[in-house]
Coordinates of C-alpha atoms in Angstrom, one line a residue:
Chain F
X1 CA 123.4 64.4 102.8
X2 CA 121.2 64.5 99.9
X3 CA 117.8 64.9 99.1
X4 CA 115.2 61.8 99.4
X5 CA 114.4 60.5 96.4
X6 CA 113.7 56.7 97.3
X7 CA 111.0 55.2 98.6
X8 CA 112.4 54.4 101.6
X9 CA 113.7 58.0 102.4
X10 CA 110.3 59.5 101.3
X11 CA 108.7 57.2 104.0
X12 CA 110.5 58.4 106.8
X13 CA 108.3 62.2 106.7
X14 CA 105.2 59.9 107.0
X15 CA 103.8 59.1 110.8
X16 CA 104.3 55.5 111.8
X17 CA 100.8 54.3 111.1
X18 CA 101.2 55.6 107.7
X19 CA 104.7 53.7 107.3
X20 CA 102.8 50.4 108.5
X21 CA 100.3 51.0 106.1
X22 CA 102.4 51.2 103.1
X23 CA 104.0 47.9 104.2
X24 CA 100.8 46.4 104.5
X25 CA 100.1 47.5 100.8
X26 CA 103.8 46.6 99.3
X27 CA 102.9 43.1 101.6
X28 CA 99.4 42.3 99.9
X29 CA 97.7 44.8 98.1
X30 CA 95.3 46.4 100.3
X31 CA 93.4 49.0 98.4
X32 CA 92.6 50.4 102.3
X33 CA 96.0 50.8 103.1
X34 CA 97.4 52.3 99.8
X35 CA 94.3 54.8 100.6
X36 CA 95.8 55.6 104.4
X37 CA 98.7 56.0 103.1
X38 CA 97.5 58.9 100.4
X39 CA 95.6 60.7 103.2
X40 CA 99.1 60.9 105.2
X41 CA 100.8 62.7 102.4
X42 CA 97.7 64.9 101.9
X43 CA 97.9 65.5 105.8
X44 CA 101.5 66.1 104.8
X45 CA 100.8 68.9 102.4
X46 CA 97.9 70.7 103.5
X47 CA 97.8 74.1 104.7
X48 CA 97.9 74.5 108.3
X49 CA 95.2 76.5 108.6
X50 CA 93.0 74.1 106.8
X51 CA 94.4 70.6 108.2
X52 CA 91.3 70.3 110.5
X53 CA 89.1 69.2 107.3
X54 CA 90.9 66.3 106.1
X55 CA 89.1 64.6 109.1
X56 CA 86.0 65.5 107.8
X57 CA 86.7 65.4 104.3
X58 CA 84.7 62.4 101.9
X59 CA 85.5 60.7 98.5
X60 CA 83.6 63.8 96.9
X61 CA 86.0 66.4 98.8
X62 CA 87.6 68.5 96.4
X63 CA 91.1 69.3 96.8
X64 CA 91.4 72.6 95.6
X65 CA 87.7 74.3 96.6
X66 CA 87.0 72.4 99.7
X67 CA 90.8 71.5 101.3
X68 CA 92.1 74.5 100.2
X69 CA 94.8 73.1 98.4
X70 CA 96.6 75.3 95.8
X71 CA 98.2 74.0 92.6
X72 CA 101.8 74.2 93.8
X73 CA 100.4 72.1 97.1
X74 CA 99.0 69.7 93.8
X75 CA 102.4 69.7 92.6
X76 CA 104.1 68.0 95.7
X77 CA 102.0 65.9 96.3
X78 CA 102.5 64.4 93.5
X79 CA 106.0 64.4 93.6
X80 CA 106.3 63.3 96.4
X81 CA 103.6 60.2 95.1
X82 CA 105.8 60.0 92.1
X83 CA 108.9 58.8 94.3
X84 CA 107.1 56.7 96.8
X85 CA 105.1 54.3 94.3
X86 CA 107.7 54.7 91.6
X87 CA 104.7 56.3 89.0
X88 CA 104.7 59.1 87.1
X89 CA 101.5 61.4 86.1
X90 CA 101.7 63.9 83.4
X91 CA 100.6 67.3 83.0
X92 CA 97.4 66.0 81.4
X93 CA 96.5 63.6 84.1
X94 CA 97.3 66.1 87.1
X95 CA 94.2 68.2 85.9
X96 CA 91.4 65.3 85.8
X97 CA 92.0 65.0 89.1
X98 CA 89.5 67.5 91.0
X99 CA 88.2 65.1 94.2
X100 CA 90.3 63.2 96.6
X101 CA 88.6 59.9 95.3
X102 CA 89.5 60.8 91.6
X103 CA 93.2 60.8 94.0
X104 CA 93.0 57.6 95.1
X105 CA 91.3 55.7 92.3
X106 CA 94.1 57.6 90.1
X107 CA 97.2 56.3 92.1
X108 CA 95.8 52.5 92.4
X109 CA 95.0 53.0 88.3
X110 CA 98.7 53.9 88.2
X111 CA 100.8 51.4 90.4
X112 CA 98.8 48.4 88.7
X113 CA 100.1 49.8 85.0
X114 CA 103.7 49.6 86.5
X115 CA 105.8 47.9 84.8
X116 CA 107.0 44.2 86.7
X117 CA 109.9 44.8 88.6
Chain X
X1 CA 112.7 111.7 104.7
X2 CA 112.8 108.0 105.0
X3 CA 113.5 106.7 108.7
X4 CA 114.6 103.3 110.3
X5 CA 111.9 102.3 113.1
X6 CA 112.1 98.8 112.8
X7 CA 115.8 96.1 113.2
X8 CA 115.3 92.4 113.3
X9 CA 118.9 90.7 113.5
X10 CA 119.9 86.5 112.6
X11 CA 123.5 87.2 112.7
X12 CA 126.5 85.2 114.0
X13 CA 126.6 87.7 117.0
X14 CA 123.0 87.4 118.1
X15 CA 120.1 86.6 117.3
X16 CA 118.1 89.3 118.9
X17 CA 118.8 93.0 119.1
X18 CA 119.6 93.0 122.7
X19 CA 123.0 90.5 121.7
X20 CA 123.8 92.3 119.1
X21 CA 124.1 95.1 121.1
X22 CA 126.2 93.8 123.5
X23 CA 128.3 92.0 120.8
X24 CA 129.2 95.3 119.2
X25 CA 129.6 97.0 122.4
X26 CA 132.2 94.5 124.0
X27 CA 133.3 93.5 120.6
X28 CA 132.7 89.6 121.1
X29 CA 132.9 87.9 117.6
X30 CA 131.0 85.3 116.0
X31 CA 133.7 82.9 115.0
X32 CA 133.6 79.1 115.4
X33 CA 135.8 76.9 114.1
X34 CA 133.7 74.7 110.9
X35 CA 135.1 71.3 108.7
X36 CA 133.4 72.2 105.6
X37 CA 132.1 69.1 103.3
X38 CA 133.8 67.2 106.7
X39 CA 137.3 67.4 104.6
X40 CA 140.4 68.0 106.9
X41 CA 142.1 69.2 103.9
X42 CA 140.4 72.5 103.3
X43 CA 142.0 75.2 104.3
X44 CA 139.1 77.3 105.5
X45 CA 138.6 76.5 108.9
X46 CA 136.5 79.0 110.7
X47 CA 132.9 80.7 109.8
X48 CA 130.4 83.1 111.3
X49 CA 128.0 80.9 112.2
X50 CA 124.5 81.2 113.2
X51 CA 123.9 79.7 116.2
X52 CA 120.2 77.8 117.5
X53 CA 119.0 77.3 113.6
X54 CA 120.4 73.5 112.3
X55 CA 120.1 72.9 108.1
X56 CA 122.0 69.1 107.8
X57 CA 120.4 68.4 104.7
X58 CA 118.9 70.1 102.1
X59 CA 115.8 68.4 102.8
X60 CA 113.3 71.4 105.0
X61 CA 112.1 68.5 106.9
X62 CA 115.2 68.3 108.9
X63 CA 115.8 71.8 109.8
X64 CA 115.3 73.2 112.8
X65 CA 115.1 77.3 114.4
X66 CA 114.6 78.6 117.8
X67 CA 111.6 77.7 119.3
X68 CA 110.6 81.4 119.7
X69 CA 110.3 81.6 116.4
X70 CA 107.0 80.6 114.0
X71 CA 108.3 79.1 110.9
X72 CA 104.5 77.4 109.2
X73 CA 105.2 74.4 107.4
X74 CA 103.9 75.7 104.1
X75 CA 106.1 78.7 104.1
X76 CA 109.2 76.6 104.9
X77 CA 108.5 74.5 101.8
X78 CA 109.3 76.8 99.5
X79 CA 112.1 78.5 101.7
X80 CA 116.2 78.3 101.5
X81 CA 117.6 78.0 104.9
X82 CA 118.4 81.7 104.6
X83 CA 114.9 82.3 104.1
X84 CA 114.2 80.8 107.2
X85 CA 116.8 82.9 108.9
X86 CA 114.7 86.1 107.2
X87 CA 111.1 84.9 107.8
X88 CA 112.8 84.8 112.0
X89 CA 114.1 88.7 111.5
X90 CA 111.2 90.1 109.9
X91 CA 109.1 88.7 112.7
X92 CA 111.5 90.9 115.2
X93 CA 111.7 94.1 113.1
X94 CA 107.8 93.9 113.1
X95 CA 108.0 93.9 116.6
X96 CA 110.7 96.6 117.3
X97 CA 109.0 98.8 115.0
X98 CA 105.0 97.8 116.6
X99 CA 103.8 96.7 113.5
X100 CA 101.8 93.6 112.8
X101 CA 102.6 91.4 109.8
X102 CA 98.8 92.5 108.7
X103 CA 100.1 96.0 108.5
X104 CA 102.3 95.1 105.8
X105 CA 99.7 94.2 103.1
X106 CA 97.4 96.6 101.4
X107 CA 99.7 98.4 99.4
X108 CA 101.5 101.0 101.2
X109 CA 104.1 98.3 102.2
X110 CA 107.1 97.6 99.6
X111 CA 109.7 95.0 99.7
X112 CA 113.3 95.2 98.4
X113 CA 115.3 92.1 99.4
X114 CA 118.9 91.0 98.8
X115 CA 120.3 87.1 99.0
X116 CA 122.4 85.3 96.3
X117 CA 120.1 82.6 96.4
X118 CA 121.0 79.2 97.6
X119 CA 123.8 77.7 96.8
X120 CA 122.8 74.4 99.0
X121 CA 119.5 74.2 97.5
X122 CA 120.5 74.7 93.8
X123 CA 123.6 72.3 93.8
X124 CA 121.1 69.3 95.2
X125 CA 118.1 70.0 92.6
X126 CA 119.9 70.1 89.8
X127 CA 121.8 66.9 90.9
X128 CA 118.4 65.5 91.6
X129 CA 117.4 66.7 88.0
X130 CA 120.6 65.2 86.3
X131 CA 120.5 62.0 88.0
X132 CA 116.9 62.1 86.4
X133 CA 117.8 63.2 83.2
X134 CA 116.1 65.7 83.3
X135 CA 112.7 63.8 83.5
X136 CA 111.7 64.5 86.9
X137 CA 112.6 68.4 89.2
X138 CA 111.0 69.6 92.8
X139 CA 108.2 71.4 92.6
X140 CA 109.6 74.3 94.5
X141 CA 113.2 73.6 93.5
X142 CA 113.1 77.1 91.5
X143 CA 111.3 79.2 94.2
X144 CA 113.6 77.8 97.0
X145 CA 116.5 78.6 95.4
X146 CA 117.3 81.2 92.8
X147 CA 118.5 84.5 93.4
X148 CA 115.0 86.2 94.3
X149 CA 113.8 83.3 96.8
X150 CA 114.2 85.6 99.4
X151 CA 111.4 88.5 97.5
X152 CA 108.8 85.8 96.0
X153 CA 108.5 84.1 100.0
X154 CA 108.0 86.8 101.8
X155 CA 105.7 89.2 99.2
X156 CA 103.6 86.0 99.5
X157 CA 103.6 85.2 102.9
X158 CA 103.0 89.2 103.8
X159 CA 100.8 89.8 101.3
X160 CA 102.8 93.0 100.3
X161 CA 101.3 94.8 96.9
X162 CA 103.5 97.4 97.0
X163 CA 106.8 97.2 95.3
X164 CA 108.6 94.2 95.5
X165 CA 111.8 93.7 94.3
X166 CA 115.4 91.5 94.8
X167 CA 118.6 93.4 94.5
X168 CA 121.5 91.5 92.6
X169 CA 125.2 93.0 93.2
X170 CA 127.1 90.6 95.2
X171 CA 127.8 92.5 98.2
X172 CA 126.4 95.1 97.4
X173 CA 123.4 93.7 97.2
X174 CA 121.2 94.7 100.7
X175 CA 123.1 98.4 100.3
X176 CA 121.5 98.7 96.9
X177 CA 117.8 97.1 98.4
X178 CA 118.3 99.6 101.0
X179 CA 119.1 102.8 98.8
X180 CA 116.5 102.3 96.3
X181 CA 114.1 101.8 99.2
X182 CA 114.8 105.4 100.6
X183 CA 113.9 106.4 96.9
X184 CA 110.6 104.8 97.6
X185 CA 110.4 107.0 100.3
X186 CA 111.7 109.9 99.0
X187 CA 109.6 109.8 95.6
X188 CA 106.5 109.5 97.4
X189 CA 105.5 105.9 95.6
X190 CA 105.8 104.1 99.1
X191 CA 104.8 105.0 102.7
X192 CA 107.0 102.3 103.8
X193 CA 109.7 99.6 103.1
X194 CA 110.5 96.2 104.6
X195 CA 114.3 95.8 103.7
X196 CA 115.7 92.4 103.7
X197 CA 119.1 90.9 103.4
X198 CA 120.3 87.3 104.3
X199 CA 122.2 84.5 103.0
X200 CA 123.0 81.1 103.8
X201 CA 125.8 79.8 106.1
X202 CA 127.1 76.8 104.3
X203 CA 130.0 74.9 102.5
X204 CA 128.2 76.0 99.1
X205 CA 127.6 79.7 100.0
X206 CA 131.3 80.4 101.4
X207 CA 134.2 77.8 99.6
X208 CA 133.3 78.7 96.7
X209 CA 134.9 82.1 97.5
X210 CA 138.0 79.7 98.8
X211 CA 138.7 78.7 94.7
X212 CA 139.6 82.8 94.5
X213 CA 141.7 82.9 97.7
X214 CA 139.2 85.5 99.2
X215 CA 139.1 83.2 102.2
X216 CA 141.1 83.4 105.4
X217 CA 142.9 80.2 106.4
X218 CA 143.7 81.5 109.9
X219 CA 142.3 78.7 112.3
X220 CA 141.9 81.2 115.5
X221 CA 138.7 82.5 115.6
X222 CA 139.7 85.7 117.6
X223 CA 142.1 86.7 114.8
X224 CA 141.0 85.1 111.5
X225 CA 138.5 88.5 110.7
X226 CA 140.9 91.5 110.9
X227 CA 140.2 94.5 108.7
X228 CA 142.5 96.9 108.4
X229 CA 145.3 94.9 109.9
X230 CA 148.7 94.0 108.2
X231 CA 148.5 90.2 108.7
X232 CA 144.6 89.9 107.2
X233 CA 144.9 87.2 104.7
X234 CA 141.2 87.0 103.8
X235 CA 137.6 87.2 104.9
X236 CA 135.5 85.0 107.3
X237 CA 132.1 84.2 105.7
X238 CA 128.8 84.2 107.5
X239 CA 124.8 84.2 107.3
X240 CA 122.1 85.2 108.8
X241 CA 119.3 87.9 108.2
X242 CA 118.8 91.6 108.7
X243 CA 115.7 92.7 108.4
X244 CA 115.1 97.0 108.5
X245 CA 111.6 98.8 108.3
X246 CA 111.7 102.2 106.6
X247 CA 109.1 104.5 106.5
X248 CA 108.2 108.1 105.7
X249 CA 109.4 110.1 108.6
X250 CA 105.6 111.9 108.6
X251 CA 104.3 108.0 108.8
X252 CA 106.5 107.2 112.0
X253 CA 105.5 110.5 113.3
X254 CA 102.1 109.9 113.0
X255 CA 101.8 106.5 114.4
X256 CA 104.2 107.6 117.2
X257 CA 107.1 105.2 116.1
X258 CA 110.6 106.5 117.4
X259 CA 112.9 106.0 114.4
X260 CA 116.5 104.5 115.0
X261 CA 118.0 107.0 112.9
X262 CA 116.6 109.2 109.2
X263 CA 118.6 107.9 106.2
X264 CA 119.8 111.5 104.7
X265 CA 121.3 110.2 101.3
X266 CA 122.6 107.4 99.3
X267 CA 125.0 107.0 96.5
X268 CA 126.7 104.7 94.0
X269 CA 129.6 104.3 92.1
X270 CA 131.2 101.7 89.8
X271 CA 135.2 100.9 89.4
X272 CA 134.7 100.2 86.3
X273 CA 137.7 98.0 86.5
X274 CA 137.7 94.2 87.4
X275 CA 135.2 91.5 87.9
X276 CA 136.0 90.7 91.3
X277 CA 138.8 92.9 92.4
X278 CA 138.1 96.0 93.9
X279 CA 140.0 99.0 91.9
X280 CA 143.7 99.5 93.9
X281 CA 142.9 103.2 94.7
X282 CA 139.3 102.6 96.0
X283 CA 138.2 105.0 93.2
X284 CA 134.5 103.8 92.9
X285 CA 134.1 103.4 96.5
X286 CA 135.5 107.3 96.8
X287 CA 133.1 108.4 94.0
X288 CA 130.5 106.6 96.3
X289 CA 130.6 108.3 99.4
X290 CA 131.3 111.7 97.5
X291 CA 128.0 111.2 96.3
X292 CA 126.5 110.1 99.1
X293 CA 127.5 113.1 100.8
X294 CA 126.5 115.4 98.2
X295 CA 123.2 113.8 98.6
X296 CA 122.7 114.6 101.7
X297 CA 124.5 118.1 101.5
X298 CA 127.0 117.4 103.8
X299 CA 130.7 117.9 104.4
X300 CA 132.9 115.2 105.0
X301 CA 134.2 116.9 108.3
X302 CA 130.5 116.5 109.5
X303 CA 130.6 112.6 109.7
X304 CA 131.3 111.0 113.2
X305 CA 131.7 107.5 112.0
X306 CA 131.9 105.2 108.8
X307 CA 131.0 101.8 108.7
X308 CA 133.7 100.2 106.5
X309 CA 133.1 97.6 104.0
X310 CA 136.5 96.5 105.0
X311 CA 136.2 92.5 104.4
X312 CA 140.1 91.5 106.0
X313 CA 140.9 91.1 102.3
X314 CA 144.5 92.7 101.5
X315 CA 143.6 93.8 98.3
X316 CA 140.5 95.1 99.2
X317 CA 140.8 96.6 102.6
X318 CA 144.2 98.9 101.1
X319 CA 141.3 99.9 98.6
X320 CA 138.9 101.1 101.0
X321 CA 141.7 102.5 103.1
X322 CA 142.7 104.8 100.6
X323 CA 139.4 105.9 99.7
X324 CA 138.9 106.9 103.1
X325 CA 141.8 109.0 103.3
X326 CA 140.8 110.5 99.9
X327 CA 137.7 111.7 100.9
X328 CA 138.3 112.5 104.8
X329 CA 141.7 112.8 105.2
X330 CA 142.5 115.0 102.4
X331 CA 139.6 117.6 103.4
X332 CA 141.1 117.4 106.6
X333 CA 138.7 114.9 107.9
X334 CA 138.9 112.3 110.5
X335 CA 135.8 110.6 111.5
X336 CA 135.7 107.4 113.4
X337 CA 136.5 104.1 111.6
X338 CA 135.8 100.5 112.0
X339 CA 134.7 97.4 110.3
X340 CA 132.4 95.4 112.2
X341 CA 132.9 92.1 109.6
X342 CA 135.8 91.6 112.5
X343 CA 133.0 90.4 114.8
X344 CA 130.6 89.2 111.9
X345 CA 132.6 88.0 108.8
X346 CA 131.8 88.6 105.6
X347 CA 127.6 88.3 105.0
X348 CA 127.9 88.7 101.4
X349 CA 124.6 89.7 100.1
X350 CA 123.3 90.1 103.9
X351 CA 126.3 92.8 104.6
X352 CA 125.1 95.9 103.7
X353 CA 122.1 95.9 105.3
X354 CA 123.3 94.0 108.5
X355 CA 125.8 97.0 108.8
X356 CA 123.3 100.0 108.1
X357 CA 121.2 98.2 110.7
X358 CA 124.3 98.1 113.5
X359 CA 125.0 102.0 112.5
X360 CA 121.3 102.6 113.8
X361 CA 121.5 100.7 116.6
X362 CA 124.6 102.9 117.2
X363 CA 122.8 106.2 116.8
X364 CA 120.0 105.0 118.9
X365 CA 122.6 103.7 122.0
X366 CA 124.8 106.3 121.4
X367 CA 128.5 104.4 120.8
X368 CA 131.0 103.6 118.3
X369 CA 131.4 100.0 117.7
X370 CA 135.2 99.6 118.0
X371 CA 138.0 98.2 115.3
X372 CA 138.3 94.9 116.6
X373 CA 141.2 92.4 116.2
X374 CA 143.2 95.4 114.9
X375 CA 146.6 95.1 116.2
X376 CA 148.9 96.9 113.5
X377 CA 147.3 98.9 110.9
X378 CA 148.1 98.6 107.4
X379 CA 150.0 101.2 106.3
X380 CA 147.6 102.6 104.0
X381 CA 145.3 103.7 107.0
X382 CA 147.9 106.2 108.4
X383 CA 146.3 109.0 109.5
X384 CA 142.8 107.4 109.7
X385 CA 140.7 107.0 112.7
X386 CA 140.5 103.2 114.0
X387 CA 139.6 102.9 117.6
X388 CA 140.4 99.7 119.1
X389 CA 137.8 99.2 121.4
X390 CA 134.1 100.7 120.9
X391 CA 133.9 104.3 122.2
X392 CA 130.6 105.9 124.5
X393 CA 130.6 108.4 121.9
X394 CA 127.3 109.2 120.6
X395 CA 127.2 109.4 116.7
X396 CA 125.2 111.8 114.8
X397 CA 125.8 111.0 111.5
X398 CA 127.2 108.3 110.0
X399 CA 128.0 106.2 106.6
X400 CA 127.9 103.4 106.0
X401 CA 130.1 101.3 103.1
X402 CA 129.5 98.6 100.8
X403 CA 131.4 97.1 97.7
X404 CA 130.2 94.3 95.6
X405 CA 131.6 92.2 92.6
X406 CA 132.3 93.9 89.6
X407 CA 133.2 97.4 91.5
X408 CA 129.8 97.9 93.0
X409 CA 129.9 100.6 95.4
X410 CA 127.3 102.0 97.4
X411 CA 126.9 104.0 100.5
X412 CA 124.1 105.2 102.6
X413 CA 124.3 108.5 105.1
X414 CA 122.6 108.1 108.8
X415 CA 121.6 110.9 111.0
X416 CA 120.4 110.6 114.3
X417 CA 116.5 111.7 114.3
X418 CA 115.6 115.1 115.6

C-alpha cells in the first residue's frame, strides 16, 4: 500500500456529500459544488478545537486569524488541493490567499488555466 | 537525586502496566508469527508485535489505536505510527505519576526522546517525491519521519519549554535519553523529565536488520528470542513505546508522588571497535557498568539484578556474557541475570528505556523477571546467575544494560526509594 496521490484515492478521506459534489463539478462545472467540495477539505484540516466555526464562517473568514488555521494546516491543504484538481500553487500564490473566498475564487482561477487533458 | 514516578508501556507484552506486569511475572512473550512485505520467501518469520494499534498504509487516515486512547486528528498528521504508540504511553505515565499533560508546560518540564525515525514513512515520501521528480513532497513528510519526529510532536503537543532533545545511538538510544535526563536532574537545570523511547513495528524498521543476519529465522514464537542460550541465532524485532517521568526526588516528595525507584548513576563507554559488531570481549559494555557503578559509589557485590542488553545475537550475547563475568564474577560477584528481550524482542531505539522502565516496575513489585526461553546456557555465562523462571525476590538495586551501533554502551543504576 502506498500513499494517495490520485484523485480518486484523495477522494475517498472526503464524506460522501463531498464525493457527490466533486462529481457534480467534474460532470458540469458547478462553481457551487467545486465550493462544497473546498469546505470538506477545510473541514478536513481544521483544528479540532476550532471545527465548530467553519459552520459559521463567511467569504470574508480569514483562515489563519478567524479559523485558526496555522501555516502547516495552509500547507495541506493545498497539497491535498494540488492532487485532487491536478493544480499546482506556488510559494508566491499561497501567501495572497488570506480569506476563504480568496480560497475558492483561487482554486476555480486555477483548474480553468489547466492545461486540456 | 532523580526518581521514576511515572511508567506508561505500548509494548508487545501489554499495553498497560498492569499486563506488563504479569507478562514479566509469568514470563509470557510477545511473539506472533508475521509475512513481512507478504513474501513467503523471507526468512524472518516472527515479530513482537503490538497488538490493538493497526498501520496498513502509510497513509494516517487508515490507522487505528485502542479506543481508550485520545489520538486528535491534528497531532496524528504529523505523527509516525510510533509516534502514535508514544502519544498512547505518555498519556499512561501522566496518569501513573498524577500529573496532567498541563503540568508539563511552563518550563520545569524537559523532554529527551529516542526513536530511529520511520522507516515506513521515509521509504513512501521519498518515493512519492521521486515519482514527482522532485516537484511536489508532503507537507509533514519531514516532521513525520526523520529521526527526531518523536521530540518535535510531543514538545509541541505538551507545550514543554524545558529542554527538549532526541537521542541518536541505535540502541542505545532511550539509555542515552534516559541518562542525560538524570543529568538534568542532577545539575539542577530541570525539575523534571518526560523520557520517551519508541519505534515502529514494521517490514521497514526490522528486515532491514535481516540484510546483516542480525535476525532470527526461528519460526516458533516460544523459542525464536533466547538470550543467553546456545542455539540463539538472532534477535526478534519489536515496537512500541515506553514512556518514564523523572523528577527531582525533593519534587516527588513534595507533591506526595511515590517514586518506582531513584536512578543512583549512569555511565557510558565506547568499544571503539566495529560499526555494528559489539567488541568480542564486551570491553565497552564492561567499561560501562564500571562506570556506572563508580557513579553511584557502589560495589559490584551490592547489585541484586542486571537487566541484560542481551539481544539472542551469538556474537553479541558472548559479548555481554563476558562482560558480566568481568565485572561481577571476577570480584566475586553474582547478581541475578536476565534479558527480558526473550519476552519483548529487540525494541531497537525503544530498548533501553522499555527495560529501565521493567527494572522499576521490578523494584516497586518486588521480583526478578526470570531468563526466559533459556534452556542451555552458552558457555560463556558459566558461573553467572540466570534464573529460569522470575524469582519473588525483591531487588534493591539494579542495572540496567544497553549497547547500540557503533559500540555504544550505556548503563543506568536503580535503587529502590527509601
Amino acid at each position: 500500500m502506498t500513499l494517495p496521490t490520485s484523485p480518486e484515492q484523495k477522494l475517498r478521506s472526503l464524506p460522501a456529500p463531498a464525493r457527490a459534489a466533486y462529481q457534480r463539478f467534474k460532470d458540469n462545472g458547478d462553481p457551487a459544488a467545486l465550493d462544497e467540495v473546498i469546505m470538506a477539505i477545510l473541514a478536513d484540516f481544521i483544528p479540532r478545537a476550532q471545527a465548530g466555526l467553519l459552520a459559521t464562517a463567511t467569504g470574508e473568514s480569514r483562515l489563519i486569524e478567524d479559523l485558526g488555521f496555522d501555516s502547516l494546516a495552509i500547507t495541506e491543504v493545498v497539497f491535498f488541493t494540488e492532487d485532487l484538481f491536478g493544480i499546482s500553487i506556488g510559494n508566491q500564490e499561497l501567501v495572497q490567499i488570506r480569506t476563504l473566498d480568496e480560497l475558492r475564487q483561487f482554486v476555480r482561477k486555477k483548474i480553468s488555466e489547466r492545461p486540456a487533458a | 537525586m532523580p526518581v521514576i514516578t511515572g511508567l506508561g508501556f505500548i509494548t508487545s507484552i501489554g499495553n498497560d502496566r498492569a499486563a506488563v506486569l504479569r507478562s514479566l511475572r509469568e514470563l509470557r512473550h510477545g511473539f506472533e508469527p508475521v509475512r513481512f512485505f507478504d513474501n513467503p520467501n523471507i526468512a524472518v518469520k516472527v515479530a513482537g508485535t503490538v497488538k490493538g494499534f493497526e498501520f496498513p498504509t502509510p497513509s494516517w487516515r487508515d490507522w487505528r489505536w485502542p479506543e481508550r486512547f485520545t489520538v486528535d486528528r491534528e497531532l496524528v498528521r504529523g505523527l509516525a505510527p510510533h509516534g502514535v504508540y508514544a502519544v498512547c504511553a505518555v498519556e499512561q505515565a501522566l496518569s501513573d505519576a498524577g500529573l496532567t499533560a498541563a503540568e508539563l508546560a511552563g518550563g520545569g518540564t524537559g523532554l529527551f526522546c529516542a526513536s530511529a525515525g520511520s522507516p515506513l514513512l521515509m521509504g513512501h515520501f521519498m518515493q512519492q517525491m521521486n515519482e514527482a521528480r522532485g516537484e511536489r513532497g508532503n507537507p509533514l513528510g519531514i516532521v513525520s519521519s526523520i529521526a527526531g519526529t518523536l521530540n518535535f510532536n510531543l514538545a509541541a503537543h505538551y507545550k514543554i519549554s524545558g529542554a527538549v532533545c532526541g537521542f541518536v545511538s541505535a540502541c542505545a538510544s532511550s539509555s542515552h535519553a534516559l541518562g542525560y535526563a538524570m543529568d538534568e536532574i542532577r545539575l539542577g537545570r530541570q525539575q523534571r523529565m518526560l523520557v520517551v523511547g519508541a519505534e515502529d513495528m514494521t517490514a521497514e524498521s526490522i528486515v532491514p536488520f535481516a540484510g546483516m543476519r542480525a535476525l532470527s529465522t526461528n519460526p516458533d514464537p516460544a523459542t525464536a528470542s533466547r538470550p543467553f542460550d546456545r542455539k540463539r541465532d538472532g534477535f526478534v524485532g519489536t515496537g512500541g513505546a515506553v514512556a518514564l517521568i523523572v523528577e527531582s526526588a525533593e519534587l516527588a516528595r513534595a507533591r506526595g508522588a511515590k517514586p518506582y525507584a531513584e536512578l543512583v548513576g549512569w555511565g557510558q563507554a565506547g568499544d571503539g571497535h566495529s560499526v555494528a559488531i559489539s567488541h568480542p570481549e564486551g570491553a565497552g559494555l564492561r567499561e560501562a557498568m564500571r562506570r556506572t557503578l563508580a557513579d553511584a559509589g557502589v560495589a559490584p557485590g551490592a547489585v541484586n539484578y542486571v537487566n541484560a542488553h542481551a539481544t539472542s545475537t551469538p556474537a553479541g550475547d558472548r559479548s555481554e556474557a563476558l562482560a558480566l563475568q568481568a565485572v561481577f564474577t571476577a570480584a566475586g560477584a553474582r547478581p541475578r541475570i536476565s534479558s527480558t528481550k526473550a519476552l519483548t524482542g529487540h525494541g531497537l531505539s525503544l530498548a533501553g528505556a522499555m527495560e529501565a522502565a521493567f527494572c522499576a516496575l521490578a523494584i516497586r513489585e518486588g521480583f526478578i523477571p526470570g531468563a526466559a526461553h533459556l534452556t542451555e546456557p552458552d558457555a560463556a555465562c558459566d558461573g553467572l546467575d540466570l534464573p529460569r523462571t522470575s524469582l519473588d525476590e525483591a531487588p534493591a538495586l539494579v542495572l540496567n544494560n544497553s549497547s547500540g551501533f557503533g559500540g555504544s554502551n550505556v548503563c543506568h543504576l536503580l535503587r529502590r526509594a527509601v
